[in-house]
PDB file of C-alpha atoms and ligand atoms in Angstrom:
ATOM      1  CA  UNK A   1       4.015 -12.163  23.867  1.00  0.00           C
ATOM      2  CA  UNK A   2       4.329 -14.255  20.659  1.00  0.00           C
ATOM      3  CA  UNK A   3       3.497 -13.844  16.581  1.00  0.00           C
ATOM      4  CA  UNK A   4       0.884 -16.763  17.196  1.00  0.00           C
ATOM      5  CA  UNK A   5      -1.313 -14.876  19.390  1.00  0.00           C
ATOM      6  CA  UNK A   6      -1.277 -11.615  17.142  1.00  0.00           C
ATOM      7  CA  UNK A   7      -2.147 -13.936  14.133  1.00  0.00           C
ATOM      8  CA  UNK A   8      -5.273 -15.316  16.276  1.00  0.00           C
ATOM      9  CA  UNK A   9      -6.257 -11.658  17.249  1.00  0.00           C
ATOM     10  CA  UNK A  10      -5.937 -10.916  13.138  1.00  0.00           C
ATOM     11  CA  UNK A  11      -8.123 -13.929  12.605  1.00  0.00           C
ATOM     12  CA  UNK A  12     -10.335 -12.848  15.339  1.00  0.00           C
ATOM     13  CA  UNK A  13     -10.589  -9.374  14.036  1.00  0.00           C
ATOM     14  CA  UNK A  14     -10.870 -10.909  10.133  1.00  0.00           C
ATOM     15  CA  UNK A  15     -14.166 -12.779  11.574  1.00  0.00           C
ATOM     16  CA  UNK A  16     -15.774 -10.394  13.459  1.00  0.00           C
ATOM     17  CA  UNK A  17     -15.476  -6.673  11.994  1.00  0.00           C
ATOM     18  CA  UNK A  18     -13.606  -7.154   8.254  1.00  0.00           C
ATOM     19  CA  UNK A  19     -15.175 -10.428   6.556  1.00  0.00           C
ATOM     20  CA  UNK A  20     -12.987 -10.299   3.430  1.00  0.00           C
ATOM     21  CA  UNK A  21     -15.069 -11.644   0.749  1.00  0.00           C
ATOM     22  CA  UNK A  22     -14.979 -14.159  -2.066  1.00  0.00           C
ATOM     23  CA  UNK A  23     -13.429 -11.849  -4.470  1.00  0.00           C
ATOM     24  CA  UNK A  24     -10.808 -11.022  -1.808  1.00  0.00           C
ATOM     25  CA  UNK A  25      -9.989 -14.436  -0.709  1.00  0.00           C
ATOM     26  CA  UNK A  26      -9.911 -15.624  -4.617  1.00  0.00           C
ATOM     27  CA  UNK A  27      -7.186 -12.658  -5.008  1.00  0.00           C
ATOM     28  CA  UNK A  28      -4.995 -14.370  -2.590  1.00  0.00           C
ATOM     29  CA  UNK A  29      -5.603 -17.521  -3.413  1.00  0.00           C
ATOM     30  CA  UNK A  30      -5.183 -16.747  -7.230  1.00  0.00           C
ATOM     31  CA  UNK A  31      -1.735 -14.919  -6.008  1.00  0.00           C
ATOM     32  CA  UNK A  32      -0.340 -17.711  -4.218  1.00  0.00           C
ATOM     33  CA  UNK A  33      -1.085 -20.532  -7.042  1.00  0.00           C
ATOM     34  CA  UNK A  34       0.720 -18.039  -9.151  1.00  0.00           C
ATOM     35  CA  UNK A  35       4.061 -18.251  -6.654  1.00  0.00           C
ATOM     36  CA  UNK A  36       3.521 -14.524  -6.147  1.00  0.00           C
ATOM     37  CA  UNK A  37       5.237 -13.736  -2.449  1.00  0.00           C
ATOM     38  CA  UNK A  38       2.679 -13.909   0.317  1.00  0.00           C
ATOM     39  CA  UNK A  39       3.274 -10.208   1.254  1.00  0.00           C
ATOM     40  CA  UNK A  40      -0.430  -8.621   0.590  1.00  0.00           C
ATOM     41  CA  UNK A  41      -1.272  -6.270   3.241  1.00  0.00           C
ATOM     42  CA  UNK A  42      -3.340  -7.910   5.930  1.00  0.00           C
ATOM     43  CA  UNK A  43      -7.137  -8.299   5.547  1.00  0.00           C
ATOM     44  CA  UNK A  44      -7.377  -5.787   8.636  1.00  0.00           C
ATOM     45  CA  UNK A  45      -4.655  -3.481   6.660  1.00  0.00           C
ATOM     46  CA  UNK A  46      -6.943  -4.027   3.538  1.00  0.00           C
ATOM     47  CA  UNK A  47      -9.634  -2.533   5.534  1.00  0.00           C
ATOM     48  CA  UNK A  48      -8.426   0.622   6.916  1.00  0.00           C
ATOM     49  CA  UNK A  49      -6.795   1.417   3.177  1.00  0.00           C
ATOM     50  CA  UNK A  50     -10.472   1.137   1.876  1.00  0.00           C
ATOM     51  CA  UNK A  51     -12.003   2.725   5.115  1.00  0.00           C
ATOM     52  CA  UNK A  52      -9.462   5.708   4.806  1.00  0.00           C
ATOM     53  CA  UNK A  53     -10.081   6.072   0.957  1.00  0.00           C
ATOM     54  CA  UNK A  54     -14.009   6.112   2.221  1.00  0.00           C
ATOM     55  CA  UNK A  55     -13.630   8.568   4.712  1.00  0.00           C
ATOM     56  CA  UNK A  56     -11.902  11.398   2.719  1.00  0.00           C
ATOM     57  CA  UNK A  57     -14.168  10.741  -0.516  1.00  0.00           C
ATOM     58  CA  UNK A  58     -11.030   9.511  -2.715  1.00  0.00           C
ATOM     59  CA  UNK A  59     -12.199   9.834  -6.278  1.00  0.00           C
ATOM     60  CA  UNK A  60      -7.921   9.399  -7.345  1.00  0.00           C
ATOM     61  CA  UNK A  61      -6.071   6.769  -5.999  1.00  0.00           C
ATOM     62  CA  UNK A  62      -2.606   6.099  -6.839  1.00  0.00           C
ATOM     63  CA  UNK A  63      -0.757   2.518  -5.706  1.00  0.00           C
ATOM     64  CA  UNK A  64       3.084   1.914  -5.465  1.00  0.00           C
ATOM     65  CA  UNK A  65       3.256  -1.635  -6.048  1.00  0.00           C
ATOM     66  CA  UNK A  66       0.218  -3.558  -7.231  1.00  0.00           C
ATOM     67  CA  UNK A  67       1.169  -7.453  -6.389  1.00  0.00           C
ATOM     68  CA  UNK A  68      -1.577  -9.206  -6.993  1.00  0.00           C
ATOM     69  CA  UNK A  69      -4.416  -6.558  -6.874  1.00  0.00           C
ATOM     70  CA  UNK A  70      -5.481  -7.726  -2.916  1.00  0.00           C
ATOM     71  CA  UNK A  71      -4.742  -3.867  -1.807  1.00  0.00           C
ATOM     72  CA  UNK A  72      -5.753  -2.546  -5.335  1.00  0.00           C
ATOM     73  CA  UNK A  73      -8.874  -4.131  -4.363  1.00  0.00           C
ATOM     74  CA  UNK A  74      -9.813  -2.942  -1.351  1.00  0.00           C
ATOM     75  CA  UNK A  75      -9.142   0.850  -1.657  1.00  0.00           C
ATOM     76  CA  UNK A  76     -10.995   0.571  -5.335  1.00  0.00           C
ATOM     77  CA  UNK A  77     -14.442  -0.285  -3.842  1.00  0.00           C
ATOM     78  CA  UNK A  78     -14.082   2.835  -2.348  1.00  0.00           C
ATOM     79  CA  UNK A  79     -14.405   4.788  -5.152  1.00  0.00           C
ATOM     80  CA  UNK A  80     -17.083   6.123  -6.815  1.00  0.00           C
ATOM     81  CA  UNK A  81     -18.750   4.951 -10.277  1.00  0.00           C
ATOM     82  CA  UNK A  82     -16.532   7.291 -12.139  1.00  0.00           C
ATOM     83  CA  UNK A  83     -13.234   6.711  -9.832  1.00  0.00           C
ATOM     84  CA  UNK A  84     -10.506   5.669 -10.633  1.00  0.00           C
ATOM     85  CA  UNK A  85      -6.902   4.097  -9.250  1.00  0.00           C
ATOM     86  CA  UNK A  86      -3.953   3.872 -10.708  1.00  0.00           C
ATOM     87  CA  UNK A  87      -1.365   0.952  -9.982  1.00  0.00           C
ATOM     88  CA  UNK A  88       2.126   1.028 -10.850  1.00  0.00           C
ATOM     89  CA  UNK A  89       4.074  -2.775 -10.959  1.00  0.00           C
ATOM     90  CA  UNK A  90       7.334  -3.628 -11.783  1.00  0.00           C
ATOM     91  CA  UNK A  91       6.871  -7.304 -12.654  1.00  0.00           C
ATOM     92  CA  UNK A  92       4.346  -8.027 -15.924  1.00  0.00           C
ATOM     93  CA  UNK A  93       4.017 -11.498 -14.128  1.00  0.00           C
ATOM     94  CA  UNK A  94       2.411  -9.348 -10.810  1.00  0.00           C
ATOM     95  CA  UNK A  95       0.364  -6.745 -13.236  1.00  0.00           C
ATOM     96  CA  UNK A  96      -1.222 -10.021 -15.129  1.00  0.00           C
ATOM     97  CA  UNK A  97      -2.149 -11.656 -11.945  1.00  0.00           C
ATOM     98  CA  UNK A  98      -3.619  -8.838 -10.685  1.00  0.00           C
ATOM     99  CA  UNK A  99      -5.919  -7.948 -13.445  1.00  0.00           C
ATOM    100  CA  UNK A 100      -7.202 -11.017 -13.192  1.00  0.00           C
ATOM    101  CA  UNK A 101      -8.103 -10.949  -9.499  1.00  0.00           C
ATOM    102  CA  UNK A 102      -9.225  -7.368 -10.485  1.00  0.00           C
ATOM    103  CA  UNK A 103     -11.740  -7.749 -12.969  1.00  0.00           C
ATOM    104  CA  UNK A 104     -13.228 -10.680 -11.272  1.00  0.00           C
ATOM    105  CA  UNK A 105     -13.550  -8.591  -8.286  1.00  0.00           C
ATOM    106  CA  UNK A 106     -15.876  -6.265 -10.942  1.00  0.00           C
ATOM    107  CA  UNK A 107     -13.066  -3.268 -10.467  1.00  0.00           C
ATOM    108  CA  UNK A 108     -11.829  -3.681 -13.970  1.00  0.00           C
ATOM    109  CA  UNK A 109     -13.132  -0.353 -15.391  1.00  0.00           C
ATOM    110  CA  UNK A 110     -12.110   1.579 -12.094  1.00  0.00           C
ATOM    111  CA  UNK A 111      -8.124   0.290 -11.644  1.00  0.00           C
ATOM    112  CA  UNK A 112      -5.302   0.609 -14.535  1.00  0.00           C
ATOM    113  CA  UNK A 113      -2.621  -1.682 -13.812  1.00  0.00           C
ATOM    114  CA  UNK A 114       0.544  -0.152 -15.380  1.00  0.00           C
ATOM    115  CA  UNK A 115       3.476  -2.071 -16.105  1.00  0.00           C
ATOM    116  CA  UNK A 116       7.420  -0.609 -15.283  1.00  0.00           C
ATOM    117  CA  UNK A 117       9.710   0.705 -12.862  1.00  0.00           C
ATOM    118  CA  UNK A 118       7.869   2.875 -10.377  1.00  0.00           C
ATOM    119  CA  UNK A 119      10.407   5.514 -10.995  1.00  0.00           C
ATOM    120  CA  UNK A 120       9.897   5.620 -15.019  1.00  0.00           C
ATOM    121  CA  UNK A 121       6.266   5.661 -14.287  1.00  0.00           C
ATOM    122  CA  UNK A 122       5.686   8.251 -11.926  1.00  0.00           C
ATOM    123  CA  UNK A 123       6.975  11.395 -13.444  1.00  0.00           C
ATOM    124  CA  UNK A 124       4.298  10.592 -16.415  1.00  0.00           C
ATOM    125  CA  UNK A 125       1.255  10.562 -13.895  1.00  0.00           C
ATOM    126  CA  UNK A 126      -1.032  13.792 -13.860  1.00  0.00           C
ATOM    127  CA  UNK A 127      -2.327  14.759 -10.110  1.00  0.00           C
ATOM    128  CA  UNK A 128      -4.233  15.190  -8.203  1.00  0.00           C
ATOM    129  CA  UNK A 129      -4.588  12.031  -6.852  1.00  0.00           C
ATOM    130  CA  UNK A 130      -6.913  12.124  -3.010  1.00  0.00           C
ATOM    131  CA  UNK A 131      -4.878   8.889  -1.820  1.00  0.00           C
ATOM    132  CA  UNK A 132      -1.380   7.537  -2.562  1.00  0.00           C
ATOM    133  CA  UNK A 133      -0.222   4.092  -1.434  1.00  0.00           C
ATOM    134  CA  UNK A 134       3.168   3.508  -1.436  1.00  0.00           C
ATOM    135  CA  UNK A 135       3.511  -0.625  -1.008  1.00  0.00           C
ATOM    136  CA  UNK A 136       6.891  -1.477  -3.193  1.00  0.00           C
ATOM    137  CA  UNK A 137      11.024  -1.703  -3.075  1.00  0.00           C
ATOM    138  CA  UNK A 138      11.422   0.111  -0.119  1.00  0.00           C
ATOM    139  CA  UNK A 139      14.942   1.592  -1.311  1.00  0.00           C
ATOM    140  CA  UNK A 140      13.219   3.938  -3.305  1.00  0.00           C
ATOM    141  CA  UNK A 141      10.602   5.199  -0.486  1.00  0.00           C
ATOM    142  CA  UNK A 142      11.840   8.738  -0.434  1.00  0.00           C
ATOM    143  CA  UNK A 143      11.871   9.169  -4.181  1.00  0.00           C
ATOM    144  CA  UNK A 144       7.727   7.690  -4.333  1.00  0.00           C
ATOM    145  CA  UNK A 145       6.910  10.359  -1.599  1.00  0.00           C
ATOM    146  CA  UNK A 146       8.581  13.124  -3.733  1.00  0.00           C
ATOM    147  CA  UNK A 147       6.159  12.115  -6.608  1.00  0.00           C
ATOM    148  CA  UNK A 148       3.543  11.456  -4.533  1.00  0.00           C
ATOM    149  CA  UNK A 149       3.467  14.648  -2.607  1.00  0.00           C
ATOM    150  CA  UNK A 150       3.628  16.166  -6.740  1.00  0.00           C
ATOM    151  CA  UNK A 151       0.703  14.397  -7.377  1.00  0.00           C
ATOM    152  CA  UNK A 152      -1.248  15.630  -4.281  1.00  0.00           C
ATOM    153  CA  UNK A 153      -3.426  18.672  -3.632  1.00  0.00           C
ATOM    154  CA  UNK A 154      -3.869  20.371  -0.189  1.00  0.00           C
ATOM    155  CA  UNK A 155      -6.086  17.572   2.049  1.00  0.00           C
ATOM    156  CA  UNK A 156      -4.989  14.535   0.487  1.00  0.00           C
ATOM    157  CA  UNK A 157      -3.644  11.475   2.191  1.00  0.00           C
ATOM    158  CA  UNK A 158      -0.133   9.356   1.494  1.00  0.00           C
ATOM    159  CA  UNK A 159       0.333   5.950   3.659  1.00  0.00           C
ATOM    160  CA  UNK A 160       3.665   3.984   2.881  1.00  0.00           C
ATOM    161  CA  UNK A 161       3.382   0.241   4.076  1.00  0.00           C
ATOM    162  CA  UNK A 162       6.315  -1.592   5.869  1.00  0.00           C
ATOM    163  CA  UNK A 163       7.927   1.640   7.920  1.00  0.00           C
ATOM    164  CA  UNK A 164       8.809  -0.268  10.602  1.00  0.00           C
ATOM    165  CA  UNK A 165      10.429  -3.637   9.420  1.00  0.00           C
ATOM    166  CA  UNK A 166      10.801  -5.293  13.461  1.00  0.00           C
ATOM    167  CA  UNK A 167      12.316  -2.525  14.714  1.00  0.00           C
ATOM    168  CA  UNK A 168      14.874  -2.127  11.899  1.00  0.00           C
ATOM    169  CA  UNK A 169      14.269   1.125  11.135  1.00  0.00           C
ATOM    170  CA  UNK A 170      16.050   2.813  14.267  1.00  0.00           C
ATOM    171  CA  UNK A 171      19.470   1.283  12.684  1.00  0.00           C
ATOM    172  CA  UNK A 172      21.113   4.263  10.922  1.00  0.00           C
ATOM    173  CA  UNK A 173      23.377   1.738   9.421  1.00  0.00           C
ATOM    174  CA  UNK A 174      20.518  -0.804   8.193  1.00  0.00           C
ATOM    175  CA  UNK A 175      20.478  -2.205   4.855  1.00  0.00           C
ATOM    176  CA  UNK A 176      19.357  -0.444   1.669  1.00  0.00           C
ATOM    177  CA  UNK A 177      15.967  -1.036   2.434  1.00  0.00           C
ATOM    178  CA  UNK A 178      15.885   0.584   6.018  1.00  0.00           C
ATOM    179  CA  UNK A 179      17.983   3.761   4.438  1.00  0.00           C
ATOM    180  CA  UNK A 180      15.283   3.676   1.886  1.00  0.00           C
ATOM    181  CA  UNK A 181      12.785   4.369   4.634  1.00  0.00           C
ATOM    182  CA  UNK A 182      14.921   6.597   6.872  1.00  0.00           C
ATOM    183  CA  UNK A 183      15.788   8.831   3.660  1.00  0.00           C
ATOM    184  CA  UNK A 184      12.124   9.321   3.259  1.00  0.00           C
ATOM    185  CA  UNK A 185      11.644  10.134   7.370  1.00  0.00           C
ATOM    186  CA  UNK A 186      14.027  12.534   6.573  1.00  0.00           C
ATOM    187  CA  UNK A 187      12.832  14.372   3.670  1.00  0.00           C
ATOM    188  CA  UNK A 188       9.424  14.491   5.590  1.00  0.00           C
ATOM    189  CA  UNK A 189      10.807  15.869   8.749  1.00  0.00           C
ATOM    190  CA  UNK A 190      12.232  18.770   6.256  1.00  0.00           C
ATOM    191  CA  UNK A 191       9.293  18.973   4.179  1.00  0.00           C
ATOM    192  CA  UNK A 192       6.798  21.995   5.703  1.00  0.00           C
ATOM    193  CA  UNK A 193       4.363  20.832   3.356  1.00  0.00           C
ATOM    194  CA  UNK A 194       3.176  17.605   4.988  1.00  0.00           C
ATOM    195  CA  UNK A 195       2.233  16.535   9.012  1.00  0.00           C
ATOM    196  CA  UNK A 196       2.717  12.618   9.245  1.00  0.00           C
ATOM    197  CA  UNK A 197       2.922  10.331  11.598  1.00  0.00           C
ATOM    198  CA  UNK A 198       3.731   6.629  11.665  1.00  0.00           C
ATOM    199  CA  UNK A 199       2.313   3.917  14.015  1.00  0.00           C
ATOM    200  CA  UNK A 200       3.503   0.462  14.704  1.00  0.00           C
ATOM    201  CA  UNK A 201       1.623  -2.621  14.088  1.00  0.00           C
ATOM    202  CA  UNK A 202       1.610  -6.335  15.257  1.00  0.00           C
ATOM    203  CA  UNK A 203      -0.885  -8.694  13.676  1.00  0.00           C
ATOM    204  CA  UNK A 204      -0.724 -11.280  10.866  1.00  0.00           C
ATOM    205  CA  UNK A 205       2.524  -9.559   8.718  1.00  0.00           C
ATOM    206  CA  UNK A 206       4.585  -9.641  11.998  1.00  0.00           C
ATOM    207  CA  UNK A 207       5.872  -6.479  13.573  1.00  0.00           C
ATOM    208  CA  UNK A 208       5.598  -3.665  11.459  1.00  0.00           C
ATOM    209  CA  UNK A 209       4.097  -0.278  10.541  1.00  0.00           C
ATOM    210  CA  UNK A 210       3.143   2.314   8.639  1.00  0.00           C
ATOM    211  CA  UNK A 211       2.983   6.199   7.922  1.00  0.00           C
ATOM    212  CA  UNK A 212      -0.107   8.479   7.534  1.00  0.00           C
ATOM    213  CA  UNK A 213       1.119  11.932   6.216  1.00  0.00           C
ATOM    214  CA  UNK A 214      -1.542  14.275   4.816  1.00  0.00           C
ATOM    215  CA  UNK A 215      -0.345  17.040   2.644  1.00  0.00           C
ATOM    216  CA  UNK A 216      -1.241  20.505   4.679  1.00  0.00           C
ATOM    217  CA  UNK A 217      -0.044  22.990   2.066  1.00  0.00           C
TER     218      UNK A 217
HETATM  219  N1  SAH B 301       0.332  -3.532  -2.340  1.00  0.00           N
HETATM  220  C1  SAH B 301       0.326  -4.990  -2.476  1.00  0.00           C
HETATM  221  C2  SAH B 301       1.663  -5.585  -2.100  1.00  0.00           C
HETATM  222  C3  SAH B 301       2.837  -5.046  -2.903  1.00  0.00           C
HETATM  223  S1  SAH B 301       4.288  -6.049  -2.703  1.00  0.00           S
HETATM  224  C4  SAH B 301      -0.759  -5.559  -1.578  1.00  0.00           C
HETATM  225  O1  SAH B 301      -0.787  -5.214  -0.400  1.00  0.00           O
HETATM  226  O2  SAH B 301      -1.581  -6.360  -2.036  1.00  0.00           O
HETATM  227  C5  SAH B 301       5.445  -5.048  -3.556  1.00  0.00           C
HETATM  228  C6  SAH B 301       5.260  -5.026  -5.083  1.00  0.00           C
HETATM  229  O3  SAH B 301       6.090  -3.980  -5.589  1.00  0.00           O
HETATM  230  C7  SAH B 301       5.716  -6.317  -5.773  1.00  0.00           C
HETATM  231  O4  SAH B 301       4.704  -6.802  -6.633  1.00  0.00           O
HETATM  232  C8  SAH B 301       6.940  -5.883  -6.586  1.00  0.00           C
HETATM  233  O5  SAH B 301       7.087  -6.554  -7.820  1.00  0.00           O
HETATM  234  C9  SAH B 301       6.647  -4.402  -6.810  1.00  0.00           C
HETATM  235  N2  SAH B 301       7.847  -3.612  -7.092  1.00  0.00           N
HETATM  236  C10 SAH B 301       9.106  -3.814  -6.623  1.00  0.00           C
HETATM  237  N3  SAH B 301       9.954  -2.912  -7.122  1.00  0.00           N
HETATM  238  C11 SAH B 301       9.223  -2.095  -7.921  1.00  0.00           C
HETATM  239  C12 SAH B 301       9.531  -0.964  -8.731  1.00  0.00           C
HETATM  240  N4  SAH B 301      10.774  -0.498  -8.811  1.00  0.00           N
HETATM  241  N5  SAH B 301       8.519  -0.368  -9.412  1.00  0.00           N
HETATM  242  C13 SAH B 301       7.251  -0.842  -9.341  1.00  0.00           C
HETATM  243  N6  SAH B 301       6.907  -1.917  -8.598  1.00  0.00           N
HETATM  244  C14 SAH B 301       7.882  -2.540  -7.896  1.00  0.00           C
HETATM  245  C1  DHB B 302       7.961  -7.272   1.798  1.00  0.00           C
HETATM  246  C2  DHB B 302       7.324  -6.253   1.102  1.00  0.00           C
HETATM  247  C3  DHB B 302       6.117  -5.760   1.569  1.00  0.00           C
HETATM  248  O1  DHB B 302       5.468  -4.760   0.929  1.00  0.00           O
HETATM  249  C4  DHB B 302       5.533  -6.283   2.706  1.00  0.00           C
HETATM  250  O2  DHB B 302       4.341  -5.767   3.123  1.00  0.00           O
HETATM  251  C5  DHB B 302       6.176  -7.292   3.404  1.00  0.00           C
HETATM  252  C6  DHB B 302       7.370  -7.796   2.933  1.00  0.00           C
HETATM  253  C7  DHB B 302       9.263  -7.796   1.298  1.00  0.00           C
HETATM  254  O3  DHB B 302       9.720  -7.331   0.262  1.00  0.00           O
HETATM  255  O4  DHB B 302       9.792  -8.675   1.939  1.00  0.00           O
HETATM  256 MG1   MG B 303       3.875  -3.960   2.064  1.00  0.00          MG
END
């Protein structure tokens, strides 16, 4: 079975059930004029992040990696009037894009786009936060779940993007990126505090996956 077929089942499924919006399709093309990477979760990603942050009520949401604002987007029209997320972004070039996509998208009161190394960032947050995204350099994955799982309260949700990486992640001597995301299986495997699972995915972003864990106790 090839990629083209799971891109024309993404397409198919973009059509039909998700019908990203102006706003949306603006973000990306606003990203890509900007020579951001093209490596924005896919529309039918963008969906179940905003469908998840419906379903549990997320009034907090915390990002890991902002880009362009395309998942920033989606989970924020999820929140309520007085909600709020909180993106962290490494690159000022990514935060300013971003905004821009954001407030056209009418989110700008609801997101705060912060600007700095993830790891800088993070112990400065106040939780709780209903629903963490963690979407950045995936060498660090185990350190964002450690803060994450600070910032959480019993019930809420943490979903790390890009688990999966073609199969890579069964290598126990992959690159720094796959020990990034192993370290974190690990420390979640020892942590009694959190049930997670992670699923693979085919579709427009390749093969890849990603981990639901929700924070038991
Ligand atoms: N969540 C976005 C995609 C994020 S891509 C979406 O789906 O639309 C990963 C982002 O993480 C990039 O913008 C990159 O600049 C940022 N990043 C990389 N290293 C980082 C770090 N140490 N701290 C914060 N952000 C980082
Ligand atoms: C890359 C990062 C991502 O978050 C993603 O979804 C796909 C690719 C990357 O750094 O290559
Ligand atoms: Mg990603």
């Amino acid at each position: 079975m090839s990629e083209k077929i799971w891109r024309n089942v993404d397409a198919y499924i973009g059509e039909t059930l998700v019908q990203p919006d102006e706003a949306l399709e603006q973000a990306l093309h606003d990203s890509r004029a900007a020579g951001l990477p093209p490596i924005a979760v896919s529309a039918a990603q963008g969906k179940q992040l905003y469908l998840t942050a419906l379903s549990i009520g997320a009034r907090r949401i915390l990002e890991v990696g902002t880009l362009g604002g395309y998942s920033s987007i989606w989970m924020a029209r999820a929140l309520p009037a007085d909600g709020q997320l909180i993106s962290l972004e490494i690159d000022p070039k990514h935060a300013e894009v971003a905004r821009g996509n954001i407030e056209r998208a009418g989110l700008g009161s609801k997101v705060d786009v912060r600007v700095g190394p993830a790891i800088d960032l993070l112990p400065k947050l106040e939780g709780p936060f209903d629903l963490s995204f963690i979407d950045a350099d995936k060498e660090s994955n185990a350190e964002y779940f450690a803060h994450a799982l600070r910032l959480s309260r019993k019930g809420s949700v943490i979903i790390v993007d890009n688990v999966v990486r073609e199969g890579k992640v069964i290598d126990p001597k992959g690159n720094a990126q796959v020990q990034g995301v192993r370290r974190m299986f690990d420390l979640i495997a020892s942590e009694p505090r959190v049930s997670a699972t992670a699923i693979q995915t085919v579709g427009d972003k390749g093969y890849d996956g990603y981990l639901l864990a929700v924070v038991t106790g």
